[in-house]
mmCIF file with all atom_site columns, C-alpha atoms in Angstrom:
data_model
loop_
_atom_site.group_PDB
_atom_site.id
_atom_site.type_symbol
_atom_site.label_atom_id
_atom_site.label_alt_id
_atom_site.label_comp_id
_atom_site.label_asym_id
_atom_site.label_entity_id
_atom_site.label_seq_id
_atom_site.pdbx_PDB_ins_code
_atom_site.Cartn_x
_atom_site.Cartn_y
_atom_site.Cartn_z
_atom_site.occupancy
_atom_site.B_iso_or_equiv
_atom_site.pdbx_formal_charge
_atom_site.auth_seq_id
_atom_site.auth_comp_id
_atom_site.auth_asym_id
_atom_site.auth_atom_id
_atom_site.pdbx_PDB_model_num
ATOM 1  C CA . UNK A 1 1  ? 3.032   -26.629 -7.278  1.00 0.00 ? 1  UNK A CA 1
ATOM 2  C CA . UNK A 1 2  ? 5.272   -23.751 -6.128  1.00 0.00 ? 2  UNK A CA 1
ATOM 3  C CA . UNK A 1 3  ? 4.649   -22.691 -2.566  1.00 0.00 ? 3  UNK A CA 1
ATOM 4  C CA . UNK A 1 4  ? 4.975   -18.926 -3.055  1.00 0.00 ? 4  UNK A CA 1
ATOM 5  C CA . UNK A 1 5  ? 5.582   -16.160 -5.557  1.00 0.00 ? 5  UNK A CA 1
ATOM 6  C CA . UNK A 1 6  ? 7.355   -12.978 -4.435  1.00 0.00 ? 6  UNK A CA 1
ATOM 7  C CA . UNK A 1 7  ? 7.085   -9.457  -5.835  1.00 0.00 ? 7  UNK A CA 1
ATOM 8  C CA . UNK A 1 8  ? 9.371   -6.788  -4.328  1.00 0.00 ? 8  UNK A CA 1
ATOM 9  C CA . UNK A 1 9  ? 7.938   -3.276  -4.746  1.00 0.00 ? 9  UNK A CA 1
ATOM 10 C CA . UNK A 1 10 ? 9.853   -0.986  -2.425  1.00 0.00 ? 10 UNK A CA 1
ATOM 11 C CA . UNK A 1 11 ? 12.957  -0.253  -4.467  1.00 0.00 ? 11 UNK A CA 1
ATOM 12 C CA . UNK A 1 12 ? 11.837  -0.806  -8.048  1.00 0.00 ? 12 UNK A CA 1
ATOM 13 C CA . UNK A 1 13 ? 8.539   0.932   -8.631  1.00 0.00 ? 13 UNK A CA 1
ATOM 14 C CA . UNK A 1 14 ? 7.934   4.666   -8.500  1.00 0.00 ? 14 UNK A CA 1
ATOM 15 C CA . UNK A 1 15 ? 4.571   5.194   -10.217 1.00 0.00 ? 15 UNK A CA 1
ATOM 16 C CA . UNK A 1 16 ? 1.174   4.047   -8.998  1.00 0.00 ? 16 UNK A CA 1
ATOM 17 C CA . UNK A 1 17 ? 0.529   2.460   -12.377 1.00 0.00 ? 17 UNK A CA 1
ATOM 18 C CA . UNK A 1 18 ? 3.701   0.329   -12.165 1.00 0.00 ? 18 UNK A CA 1
ATOM 19 C CA . UNK A 1 19 ? 2.770   -0.795  -8.658  1.00 0.00 ? 19 UNK A CA 1
ATOM 20 C CA . UNK A 1 20 ? -0.797  -1.706  -9.652  1.00 0.00 ? 20 UNK A CA 1
ATOM 21 C CA . UNK A 1 21 ? 0.404   -3.617  -12.716 1.00 0.00 ? 21 UNK A CA 1
ATOM 22 C CA . UNK A 1 22 ? 3.047   -5.542  -10.763 1.00 0.00 ? 22 UNK A CA 1
ATOM 23 C CA . UNK A 1 23 ? 0.596   -6.586  -8.040  1.00 0.00 ? 23 UNK A CA 1
ATOM 24 C CA . UNK A 1 24 ? -2.083  -7.624  -10.545 1.00 0.00 ? 24 UNK A CA 1
ATOM 25 C CA . UNK A 1 25 ? 0.409   -9.591  -12.647 1.00 0.00 ? 25 UNK A CA 1
ATOM 26 C CA . UNK A 1 26 ? 1.733   -11.406 -9.579  1.00 0.00 ? 26 UNK A CA 1
ATOM 27 C CA . UNK A 1 27 ? -1.758  -12.339 -8.373  1.00 0.00 ? 27 UNK A CA 1
ATOM 28 C CA . UNK A 1 28 ? -2.957  -13.590 -11.755 1.00 0.00 ? 28 UNK A CA 1
ATOM 29 C CA . UNK A 1 29 ? 0.309   -15.426 -12.397 1.00 0.00 ? 29 UNK A CA 1
ATOM 30 C CA . UNK A 1 30 ? 0.148   -17.014 -8.941  1.00 0.00 ? 30 UNK A CA 1
ATOM 31 C CA . UNK A 1 31 ? -3.477  -18.072 -9.400  1.00 0.00 ? 31 UNK A CA 1
ATOM 32 C CA . UNK A 1 32 ? -2.734  -19.587 -12.820 1.00 0.00 ? 32 UNK A CA 1
ATOM 33 C CA . UNK A 1 33 ? 0.257   -21.501 -11.436 1.00 0.00 ? 33 UNK A CA 1
ATOM 34 C CA . UNK A 1 34 ? -1.734  -22.679 -8.382  1.00 0.00 ? 34 UNK A CA 1
ATOM 35 C CA . UNK A 1 35 ? 0.706   -20.985 -5.992  1.00 0.00 ? 35 UNK A CA 1
ATOM 36 C CA . UNK A 1 36 ? -0.418  -21.065 -2.351  1.00 0.00 ? 36 UNK A CA 1
ATOM 37 C CA . UNK A 1 37 ? 0.881   -17.600 -1.346  1.00 0.00 ? 37 UNK A CA 1
ATOM 38 C CA . UNK A 1 38 ? 1.855   -14.412 -3.146  1.00 0.00 ? 38 UNK A CA 1
ATOM 39 C CA . UNK A 1 39 ? 4.331   -12.475 -1.019  1.00 0.00 ? 39 UNK A CA 1
ATOM 40 C CA . UNK A 1 40 ? 4.247   -8.722  -1.732  1.00 0.00 ? 40 UNK A CA 1
ATOM 41 C CA . UNK A 1 41 ? 7.116   -6.706  -0.283  1.00 0.00 ? 41 UNK A CA 1
ATOM 42 C CA . UNK A 1 42 ? 6.324   -2.993  -0.144  1.00 0.00 ? 42 UNK A CA 1
ATOM 43 C CA . UNK A 1 43 ? 9.009   -2.410  2.506   1.00 0.00 ? 43 UNK A CA 1
ATOM 44 C CA . UNK A 1 44 ? 8.576   -0.882  5.929   1.00 0.00 ? 44 UNK A CA 1
ATOM 45 C CA . UNK A 1 45 ? 9.054   2.847   5.192   1.00 0.00 ? 45 UNK A CA 1
ATOM 46 C CA . UNK A 1 46 ? 6.182   5.181   6.040   1.00 0.00 ? 46 UNK A CA 1
ATOM 47 C CA . UNK A 1 47 ? 3.532   2.570   5.267   1.00 0.00 ? 47 UNK A CA 1
ATOM 48 C CA . UNK A 1 48 ? 2.057   4.462   2.295   1.00 0.00 ? 48 UNK A CA 1
ATOM 49 C CA . UNK A 1 49 ? 2.989   1.787   -0.225  1.00 0.00 ? 49 UNK A CA 1
ATOM 50 C CA . UNK A 1 50 ? 1.725   -1.030  2.021   1.00 0.00 ? 50 UNK A CA 1
ATOM 51 C CA . UNK A 1 51 ? -1.576  0.801   2.536   1.00 0.00 ? 51 UNK A CA 1
ATOM 52 C CA . UNK A 1 52 ? -1.908  1.275   -1.224  1.00 0.00 ? 52 UNK A CA 1
ATOM 53 C CA . UNK A 1 53 ? -1.353  -2.452  -1.787  1.00 0.00 ? 53 UNK A CA 1
ATOM 54 C CA . UNK A 1 54 ? -3.879  -3.388  0.922   1.00 0.00 ? 54 UNK A CA 1
ATOM 55 C CA . UNK A 1 55 ? -6.470  -1.006  -0.564  1.00 0.00 ? 55 UNK A CA 1
ATOM 56 C CA . UNK A 1 56 ? -5.878  -2.431  -4.015  1.00 0.00 ? 56 UNK A CA 1
ATOM 57 C CA . UNK A 1 57 ? -6.393  -5.969  -2.731  1.00 0.00 ? 57 UNK A CA 1
ATOM 58 C CA . UNK A 1 58 ? -9.898  -4.991  -1.572  1.00 0.00 ? 58 UNK A CA 1
ATOM 59 C CA . UNK A 1 59 ? -11.034 -4.569  -5.206  1.00 0.00 ? 59 UNK A CA 1
ATOM 60 C CA . UNK A 1 60 ? -13.745 -7.105  -6.075  1.00 0.00 ? 60 UNK A CA 1
ATOM 61 C CA . UNK A 1 61 ? -11.996 -8.594  -9.108  1.00 0.00 ? 61 UNK A CA 1
ATOM 62 C CA . UNK A 1 62 ? -8.875  -9.305  -7.034  1.00 0.00 ? 62 UNK A CA 1
ATOM 63 C CA . UNK A 1 63 ? -10.747 -10.553 -3.950  1.00 0.00 ? 63 UNK A CA 1
ATOM 64 C CA . UNK A 1 64 ? -12.042 -13.437 -6.066  1.00 0.00 ? 64 UNK A CA 1
ATOM 65 C CA . UNK A 1 65 ? -8.483  -14.769 -6.311  1.00 0.00 ? 65 UNK A CA 1
ATOM 66 C CA . UNK A 1 66 ? -7.632  -15.147 -2.620  1.00 0.00 ? 66 UNK A CA 1
ATOM 67 C CA . UNK A 1 67 ? -8.883  -16.560 0.677   1.00 0.00 ? 67 UNK A CA 1
ATOM 68 C CA . UNK A 1 68 ? -7.198  -14.040 2.973   1.00 0.00 ? 68 UNK A CA 1
ATOM 69 C CA . UNK A 1 69 ? -4.580  -11.306 3.229   1.00 0.00 ? 69 UNK A CA 1
ATOM 70 C CA . UNK A 1 70 ? -2.290  -10.693 6.178   1.00 0.00 ? 70 UNK A CA 1
ATOM 71 C CA . UNK A 1 71 ? 0.712   -8.614  7.102   1.00 0.00 ? 71 UNK A CA 1
ATOM 72 C CA . UNK A 1 72 ? 3.498   -11.114 7.760   1.00 0.00 ? 72 UNK A CA 1
ATOM 73 C CA . UNK A 1 73 ? 3.869   -11.872 11.466  1.00 0.00 ? 73 UNK A CA 1
ATOM 74 C CA . UNK A 1 74 ? 6.962   -10.086 12.733  1.00 0.00 ? 74 UNK A CA 1
ATOM 75 C CA . UNK A 1 75 ? 7.549   -8.225  9.438   1.00 0.00 ? 75 UNK A CA 1
ATOM 76 C CA . UNK A 1 76 ? 5.389   -5.168  8.736   1.00 0.00 ? 76 UNK A CA 1
ATOM 77 C CA . UNK A 1 77 ? 7.094   -4.751  5.350   1.00 0.00 ? 77 UNK A CA 1
ATOM 78 C CA . UNK A 1 78 ? 5.592   -7.908  3.854   1.00 0.00 ? 78 UNK A CA 1
ATOM 79 C CA . UNK A 1 79 ? 2.004   -8.665  2.787   1.00 0.00 ? 79 UNK A CA 1
ATOM 80 C CA . UNK A 1 80 ? 0.959   -12.300 2.334   1.00 0.00 ? 80 UNK A CA 1
ATOM 81 C CA . UNK A 1 81 ? -1.915  -13.087 -0.028  1.00 0.00 ? 81 UNK A CA 1
ATOM 82 C CA . UNK A 1 82 ? -3.230  -16.643 0.427   1.00 0.00 ? 82 UNK A CA 1
ATOM 83 C CA . UNK A 1 83 ? -4.689  -17.688 -2.912  1.00 0.00 ? 83 UNK A CA 1
ATOM 84 C CA . UNK A 1 84 ? -7.679  -19.986 -3.445  1.00 0.00 ? 84 UNK A CA 1
#
């Protein structure tokens, strides 16, 4: 079982739709592969992208996939999603 799956958002995605699709794909792929953690990298920047990702993760259909979400200790530009 892979330990983590990483999706880097800050330099690749420009539209909200692309961001939403990338996060959803990573979560569903990680859950299917029984990955322990999905690491989402929105980058540090202004925090808008990170806040969008955190808001998205509060959706009921995505909350069913994970135990908890945290901003990586010591790295505000990384969100860790601990899958079930």
